[in-house]
Structures are given as C-alpha cells and as structure tokens.
PDB file of C-alpha atoms in Angstrom:
ATOM      1  CA  MET A 162     119.385 133.697  76.040  1.00  0.00           C
ATOM      2  CA  SER A 163     115.891 135.643  75.774  1.00  0.00           C
ATOM      3  CA  GLY A 164     115.626 137.993  72.917  1.00  0.00           C
ATOM      4  CA  ASN A 165     115.340 140.730  75.095  1.00  0.00           C
ATOM      5  CA  TYR A 166     118.948 140.860  76.169  1.00  0.00           C
ATOM      6  CA  LEU A 167     121.571 141.388  73.999  1.00  0.00           C
ATOM      7  CA  PRO A 168     124.738 139.461  73.433  1.00  0.00           C
ATOM      8  CA  ALA A 169     127.314 140.279  75.642  1.00  0.00           C
ATOM      9  CA  ASN A 170     129.445 143.413  74.395  1.00  0.00           C
ATOM     10  CA  PRO A 171     132.082 144.356  77.166  1.00  0.00           C
ATOM     11  CA  PHE A 172     132.692 147.652  75.771  1.00  0.00           C
ATOM     12  CA  VAL A 173     128.769 148.808  75.792  1.00  0.00           C
ATOM     13  CA  GLU A 174     128.263 147.511  79.107  1.00  0.00           C
ATOM     14  CA  TRP A 175     131.876 149.187  80.129  1.00  0.00           C
ATOM     15  CA  LEU A 176     130.361 152.258  78.615  1.00  0.00           C
ATOM     16  CA  GLY A 177     126.846 152.066  80.654  1.00  0.00           C
ATOM     17  CA  ARG A 178     128.645 151.346  83.966  1.00  0.00           C
ATOM     18  CA  SER A 179     131.054 154.135  83.522  1.00  0.00           C
ATOM     19  CA  ALA A 180     128.469 156.678  82.683  1.00  0.00           C
ATOM     20  CA  LEU A 181     126.255 155.306  85.730  1.00  0.00           C
ATOM     21  CA  LYS A 182     129.214 155.550  87.966  1.00  0.00           C
ATOM     22  CA  LEU A 183     130.507 158.794  86.551  1.00  0.00           C
ATOM     23  CA  LEU A 184     126.952 160.326  87.560  1.00  0.00           C
ATOM     24  CA  GLY A 185     127.014 158.663  90.792  1.00  0.00           C
ATOM     25  CA  TRP A 186     123.967 156.290  90.166  1.00  0.00           C
ATOM     26  CA  ARG A 187     123.278 152.684  90.925  1.00  0.00           C
ATOM     27  CA  ILE A 188     120.254 149.980  89.814  1.00  0.00           C
ATOM     28  CA  GLU A 189     118.418 148.617  92.501  1.00  0.00           C
ATOM     29  CA  GLY A 190     115.896 145.370  91.608  1.00  0.00           C
ATOM     30  CA  LYS A 191     115.920 143.470  88.130  1.00  0.00           C
ATOM     31  CA  MET A 192     114.150 143.080  84.921  1.00  0.00           C
ATOM     32  CA  PRO A 193     112.006 140.133  85.083  1.00  0.00           C
ATOM     33  CA  ALA A 194     112.682 136.825  83.150  1.00  0.00           C
ATOM     34  CA  LEU A 195     109.573 137.410  80.969  1.00  0.00           C
ATOM     35  CA  ASP A 196     109.258 137.565  76.996  1.00  0.00           C
ATOM     36  CA  LYS A 197     107.081 140.615  76.529  1.00  0.00           C
ATOM     37  CA  PHE A 198     106.470 143.730  79.183  1.00  0.00           C
ATOM     38  CA  VAL A 199     105.987 147.570  79.115  1.00  0.00           C
ATOM     39  CA  VAL A 200     108.521 149.179  81.457  1.00  0.00           C
ATOM     40  CA  ILE A 201     107.238 152.801  82.597  1.00  0.00           C
ATOM     41  CA  GLY A 202     110.074 155.258  83.713  1.00  0.00           C
ATOM     42  CA  ALA A 203     109.052 157.929  85.883  1.00  0.00           C
ATOM     43  CA  HIS A 204     109.434 160.426  87.044  1.00  0.00           C
ATOM     44  CA  HIS A 205     110.484 162.186  83.583  1.00  0.00           C
ATOM     45  CA  THR A 206     111.326 165.788  84.302  1.00  0.00           C
ATOM     46  CA  SER A 207     114.944 166.110  82.775  1.00  0.00           C
ATOM     47  CA  ASN A 208     116.949 165.260  79.382  1.00  0.00           C
ATOM     48  CA  TRP A 209     119.337 163.529  81.867  1.00  0.00           C
ATOM     49  CA  ASP A 210     116.677 161.099  82.414  1.00  0.00           C
ATOM     50  CA  PHE A 211     117.335 159.875  78.840  1.00  0.00           C
ATOM     51  CA  VAL A 212     121.195 159.808  79.359  1.00  0.00           C
ATOM     52  CA  ILE A 213     120.418 157.553  82.458  1.00  0.00           C
ATOM     53  CA  PHE A 214     117.979 155.422  80.556  1.00  0.00           C
ATOM     54  CA  ILE A 215     120.477 154.520  77.663  1.00  0.00           C
ATOM     55  CA  ALA A 216     123.280 153.811  80.352  1.00  0.00           C
ATOM     56  CA  LEU A 217     120.619 151.642  81.897  1.00  0.00           C
ATOM     57  CA  THR A 218     119.906 149.564  78.930  1.00  0.00           C
ATOM     58  CA  PHE A 219     123.483 149.024  78.058  1.00  0.00           C
ATOM     59  CA  VAL A 220     124.435 147.747  81.605  1.00  0.00           C
ATOM     60  CA  LEU A 221     121.473 145.239  81.603  1.00  0.00           C
ATOM     61  CA  ARG A 222     121.893 144.423  77.740  1.00  0.00           C
ATOM     62  CA  LEU A 223     118.174 145.120  77.561  1.00  0.00           C
ATOM     63  CA  ASN A 224     116.975 144.701  73.867  1.00  0.00           C
ATOM     64  CA  ALA A 225     114.455 147.575  74.783  1.00  0.00           C
ATOM     65  CA  ARG A 226     112.017 149.642  72.292  1.00  0.00           C
ATOM     66  CA  TRP A 227     111.052 153.222  73.045  1.00  0.00           C
ATOM     67  CA  PHE A 228     109.136 155.885  71.302  1.00  0.00           C
ATOM     68  CA  GLY A 229     110.493 159.197  70.445  1.00  0.00           C
ATOM     69  CA  LYS A 230     109.252 162.352  68.677  1.00  0.00           C
ATOM     70  CA  HIS A 231     110.129 161.936  65.021  1.00  0.00           C
ATOM     71  CA  SER A 232     111.831 165.452  65.210  1.00  0.00           C
ATOM     72  CA  ILE A 233     114.755 163.792  67.249  1.00  0.00           C
ATOM     73  CA  PHE A 234     115.274 161.121  64.268  1.00  0.00           C
ATOM     74  CA  ILE A 235     117.541 163.371  62.338  1.00  0.00           C
ATOM     75  CA  TRP A 236     120.951 163.043  60.665  1.00  0.00           C
ATOM     76  CA  PRO A 237     123.490 162.034  61.778  1.00  0.00           C
ATOM     77  CA  PHE A 238     121.669 160.551  64.778  1.00  0.00           C
ATOM     78  CA  ALA A 239     118.642 158.819  63.262  1.00  0.00           C
ATOM     79  CA  GLY A 240     120.346 155.500  62.506  1.00  0.00           C
ATOM     80  CA  LEU A 241     122.019 155.327  65.955  1.00  0.00           C
ATOM     81  CA  LEU A 242     118.745 156.056  67.775  1.00  0.00           C
ATOM     82  CA  ARG A 243     116.869 153.427  65.861  1.00  0.00           C
ATOM     83  CA  ARG A 244     119.714 150.964  66.559  1.00  0.00           C
ATOM     84  CA  MET A 245     119.557 151.816  70.414  1.00  0.00           C
ATOM     85  CA  GLY A 246     115.516 150.685  70.283  1.00  0.00           C
ATOM     86  CA  GLY A 247     114.041 154.039  69.041  1.00  0.00           C
ATOM     87  CA  ILE A 248     110.732 153.923  67.257  1.00  0.00           C
ATOM     88  CA  PRO A 249     109.858 157.348  65.636  1.00  0.00           C
ATOM     89  CA  ILE A 250     106.464 158.553  66.348  1.00  0.00           C
ATOM     90  CA  GLN A 251     104.655 161.499  64.443  1.00  0.00           C
ATOM     91  CA  ARG A 252     101.957 162.563  66.980  1.00  0.00           C
ATOM     92  CA  HIS A 253     100.627 165.361  64.743  1.00  0.00           C
ATOM     93  CA  LEU A 254      99.580 162.705  62.172  1.00  0.00           C
ATOM     94  CA  ARG A 255      97.233 161.268  64.787  1.00  0.00           C
ATOM     95  CA  LEU A 256      97.985 157.801  64.195  1.00  0.00           C
ATOM     96  CA  ASN A 257      96.738 154.996  66.959  1.00  0.00           C
ATOM     97  CA  VAL A 258     100.293 154.456  68.732  1.00  0.00           C
ATOM     98  CA  VAL A 259      98.268 152.172  70.915  1.00  0.00           C
ATOM     99  CA  ASP A 260      97.056 149.969  68.368  1.00  0.00           C
ATOM    100  CA  GLN A 261     100.260 150.115  66.849  1.00  0.00           C
ATOM    101  CA  ALA A 262     102.221 149.078  69.696  1.00  0.00           C
ATOM    102  CA  ILE A 263      99.772 146.336  70.521  1.00  0.00           C
ATOM    103  CA  GLN A 264     100.192 144.865  67.167  1.00  0.00           C
ATOM    104  CA  ARG A 265     104.347 144.986  67.647  1.00  0.00           C
ATOM    105  CA  PHE A 266     103.769 143.067  70.754  1.00  0.00           C
ATOM    106  CA  SER A 267     101.609 140.430  68.748  1.00  0.00           C
ATOM    107  CA  GLU A 268     104.529 139.961  65.971  1.00  0.00           C
ATOM    108  CA  HIS A 269     107.257 139.470  67.991  1.00  0.00           C
ATOM    109  CA  ARG A 270     107.716 136.320  70.292  1.00  0.00           C
ATOM    110  CA  GLU A 271     109.770 138.595  72.533  1.00  0.00           C
ATOM    111  CA  PHE A 272     109.438 142.488  73.113  1.00  0.00           C
ATOM    112  CA  VAL A 273     109.881 145.001  75.644  1.00  0.00           C
ATOM    113  CA  LEU A 274     108.600 148.647  75.196  1.00  0.00           C
ATOM    114  CA  VAL A 275     109.917 151.404  77.299  1.00  0.00           C
ATOM    115  CA  LEU A 276     107.740 154.580  77.795  1.00  0.00           C
ATOM    116  CA  SER A 277     107.374 157.923  80.075  1.00  0.00           C
ATOM    117  CA  PRO A 278     103.799 158.155  81.218  1.00  0.00           C
ATOM    118  CA  GLU A 279     104.494 161.845  81.574  1.00  0.00           C
ATOM    119  CA  GLY A 280     105.102 162.051  77.570  1.00  0.00           C
ATOM    120  CA  THR A 281     107.011 165.080  78.175  1.00  0.00           C
ATOM    121  CA  ARG A 282     109.590 166.876  80.709  1.00  0.00           C
ATOM    122  CA  LYS A 283     107.143 169.598  81.545  1.00  0.00           C
ATOM    123  CA  LYS A 284     104.599 169.752  84.057  1.00  0.00           C
ATOM    124  CA  VAL A 285     101.515 167.607  83.572  1.00  0.00           C
ATOM    125  CA  GLU A 286      98.309 167.328  84.559  1.00  0.00           C
ATOM    126  CA  ARG A 287      97.776 163.717  84.531  1.00  0.00           C
ATOM    127  CA  TRP A 288      99.719 160.674  83.162  1.00  0.00           C
ATOM    128  CA  ARG A 289      99.050 159.588  79.497  1.00  0.00           C
ATOM    129  CA  MET A 290      97.418 156.413  79.653  1.00  0.00           C
ATOM    130  CA  GLY A 291      98.786 154.750  76.433  1.00  0.00           C
ATOM    131  CA  PHE A 292     101.449 152.498  78.307  1.00  0.00           C
ATOM    132  CA  TYR A 293      98.333 151.345  80.305  1.00  0.00           C
ATOM    133  CA  HIS A 294      96.042 150.659  77.236  1.00  0.00           C
ATOM    134  CA  ILE A 295      99.166 148.995  75.361  1.00  0.00           C
ATOM    135  CA  ALA A 296      99.716 146.573  78.463  1.00  0.00           C
ATOM    136  CA  LEU A 297      96.063 145.524  78.967  1.00  0.00           C
ATOM    137  CA  GLY A 298      95.521 145.341  74.850  1.00  0.00           C
ATOM    138  CA  ALA A 299      98.570 143.181  74.450  1.00  0.00           C
ATOM    139  CA  GLY A 300      97.931 141.028  77.853  1.00  0.00           C
ATOM    140  CA  VAL A 301     101.683 142.055  79.440  1.00  0.00           C
ATOM    141  CA  PRO A 302     102.615 143.530  82.643  1.00  0.00           C
ATOM    142  CA  ILE A 303     103.841 146.696  83.250  1.00  0.00           C
ATOM    143  CA  VAL A 304     107.277 146.991  84.969  1.00  0.00           C
ATOM    144  CA  PRO A 305     107.872 150.061  86.981  1.00  0.00           C
ATOM    145  CA  GLY A 306     111.134 151.998  86.955  1.00  0.00           C
ATOM    146  CA  ALA A 307     111.566 154.721  89.151  1.00  0.00           C
ATOM    147  CA  LEU A 308     114.629 157.528  88.910  1.00  0.00           C
ATOM    148  CA  ASP A 309     115.327 158.634  92.418  1.00  0.00           C
ATOM    149  CA  TYR A 310     117.541 161.623  92.079  1.00  0.00           C
ATOM    150  CA  ARG A 311     117.773 162.154  95.878  1.00  0.00           C
ATOM    151  CA  ASN A 312     119.638 158.725  96.587  1.00  0.00           C
ATOM    152  CA  ARG A 313     120.952 158.356  92.498  1.00  0.00           C
ATOM    153  CA  ARG A 314     119.335 155.285  91.808  1.00  0.00           C
ATOM    154  CA  VAL A 315     117.061 153.587  89.547  1.00  0.00           C
ATOM    155  CA  VAL A 316     114.756 151.248  90.982  1.00  0.00           C
ATOM    156  CA  ILE A 317     113.249 148.162  89.033  1.00  0.00           C
ATOM    157  CA  GLY A 318     109.795 147.048  90.765  1.00  0.00           C
ATOM    158  CA  PRO A 319     108.040 143.990  90.201  1.00  0.00           C
ATOM    159  CA  PRO A 320     105.592 143.410  87.297  1.00  0.00           C
ATOM    160  CA  PHE A 321     102.422 144.842  87.735  1.00  0.00           C
ATOM    161  CA  TYR A 322      99.482 143.160  85.785  1.00  0.00           C
ATOM    162  CA  PRO A 323      96.598 145.652  84.745  1.00  0.00           C
ATOM    163  CA  THR A 324      93.029 144.709  86.121  1.00  0.00           C
ATOM    164  CA  GLY A 325      90.939 146.534  83.977  1.00  0.00           C
ATOM    165  CA  ASP A 326      89.935 148.944  86.552  1.00  0.00           C
ATOM    166  CA  MET A 327      92.072 151.564  85.220  1.00  0.00           C
ATOM    167  CA  ALA A 328      91.443 154.177  88.246  1.00  0.00           C
ATOM    168  CA  ALA A 329      92.652 151.415  90.845  1.00  0.00           C
ATOM    169  CA  ASP A 330      95.671 150.379  88.753  1.00  0.00           C
ATOM    170  CA  LEU A 331      96.704 154.020  88.247  1.00  0.00           C
ATOM    171  CA  GLU A 332      96.605 154.635  91.863  1.00  0.00           C
ATOM    172  CA  ALA A 333      98.484 151.606  92.606  1.00  0.00           C
ATOM    173  CA  LEU A 334     101.434 152.747  90.139  1.00  0.00           C
ATOM    174  CA  LEU A 335     101.483 156.219  91.294  1.00  0.00           C
ATOM    175  CA  ALA A 336     101.712 154.977  95.002  1.00  0.00           C
ATOM    176  CA  TYR A 337     105.122 152.759  93.681  1.00  0.00           C
ATOM    177  CA  PHE A 338     106.371 156.208  92.360  1.00  0.00           C
ATOM    178  CA  ARG A 339     105.586 158.540  95.103  1.00  0.00           C
ATOM    179  CA  PRO A 340     108.636 157.989  97.473  1.00  0.00           C
ATOM    180  CA  TYR A 341     111.289 158.588  94.560  1.00  0.00           C
ATOM    181  CA  GLU A 342     112.488 162.071  93.978  1.00  0.00           C
ATOM    182  CA  PRO A 343     112.869 163.326  90.205  1.00  0.00           C
ATOM    183  CA  LYS A 344     115.403 165.747  89.177  1.00  0.00           C
ATOM    184  CA  LYS A 345     112.699 168.654  89.050  1.00  0.00           C
ATOM    185  CA  PRO A 346     110.208 167.623  91.740  1.00  0.00           C
ATOM    186  CA  GLN A 347     107.950 170.512  90.430  1.00  0.00           C
ATOM    187  CA  TYR A 348     107.279 169.189  87.241  1.00  0.00           C
ATOM    188  CA  ALA A 349     106.265 165.412  88.693  1.00  0.00           C
ATOM    189  CA  PHE A 350     102.503 164.354  88.826  1.00  0.00           C
ATOM    190  CA  HIS A 351     101.619 162.217  91.756  1.00  0.00           C
ATOM    191  CA  GLY A 352      98.154 161.787  91.263  1.00  0.00           C
ATOM    192  CA  GLY A 353      94.969 163.544  92.641  1.00  0.00           C
TER     193      GLY A 353
END
C-alpha cells in the first residue's frame, strides 16, 4: 500500500463516513494513484469546509499534510492536529513557505499536501499562488477538490500538471471550480 494512504482503521473510517452522512455529503471521483501531489480545495468560505475535509481524509484514509495558522496549534489540540497532518505556519515570520514545501516533497518518497488557494475564509480578490509554485517547483501535479454545497458533494478532479504558463493554468483551474457552489458564494473568487 502507498504511504499516502493510512492502514485501515475501521473506527476512523466509520467516523468519517458517519460525519459525511450526517451532514448529507458524498464523494465523487477518487484520488490518483500517485506518490506525490498537491490537492487544492476550493472554494474555502466557511469553517465547515475543514470539518468536511477531515471527514474526507478519514474516509479515503489519505495521509495528507496541510498548513494551518500557528495560532490553531494550541493545547489541547496541537498534538491531535499534527497527527492529522497539520503543519503550523507562522506567516508573520515571512519564512518562504513555498521553498519549505518543495523541500518536504524532495525529502519524502510519498507526500500529499492539501492547500486552499484562497488562504482564508473571507472574500479575496485573487488566489494565493503558493500551491502552484509548490507543484511546479516539486514537479508534481495539482489535484482539484471542489466543495459543492448546493449538491452536498466533494468532487475530486483529475490530476492537473502545471505547464509554467501560470495565467493559462490558473484559468484552467478556475474553470474547473466555477460550476461548484461554496457555502458562502459571495466570498468565492472566480477569476477576472
């Protein structure tokens, strides 16, 4: 079994399935059988997005890593968040997160990093392109994961390989996400 997928844990999988079922959500598509990739989840407009993401990783047994503000990694949750794949980021220190992520990809034979291109739940005027620079620099594809609140589904798309033409690649990725409705549509960035 790939290191990107955790060993079977019936209780954790049941917990994830139960959470998705309770919330009325389903999964469409599947994660690729690749050793390394960046997953982007959009549109990130609500705290519920994180709950759905965690439930999804439980169901898929995905050994995913994700960045979170250092301020959420506090006692008594810090250890649990790290075990769930969390990597604290201290944005105020201006460390080069892209270079750190590329380094992590190079250090591991198998590595999955999940990011939100908005970087926040609030309205944004553009996506943060760190995910793109990480994927391009690490030589890995981007797997889009759309949250569709209207139809209560997470839609996992096919791997997208960045070409280096950032404008064209961004437009292709935005086109993938446009049909899917976030929890708070007024906060979603659709390009332009």
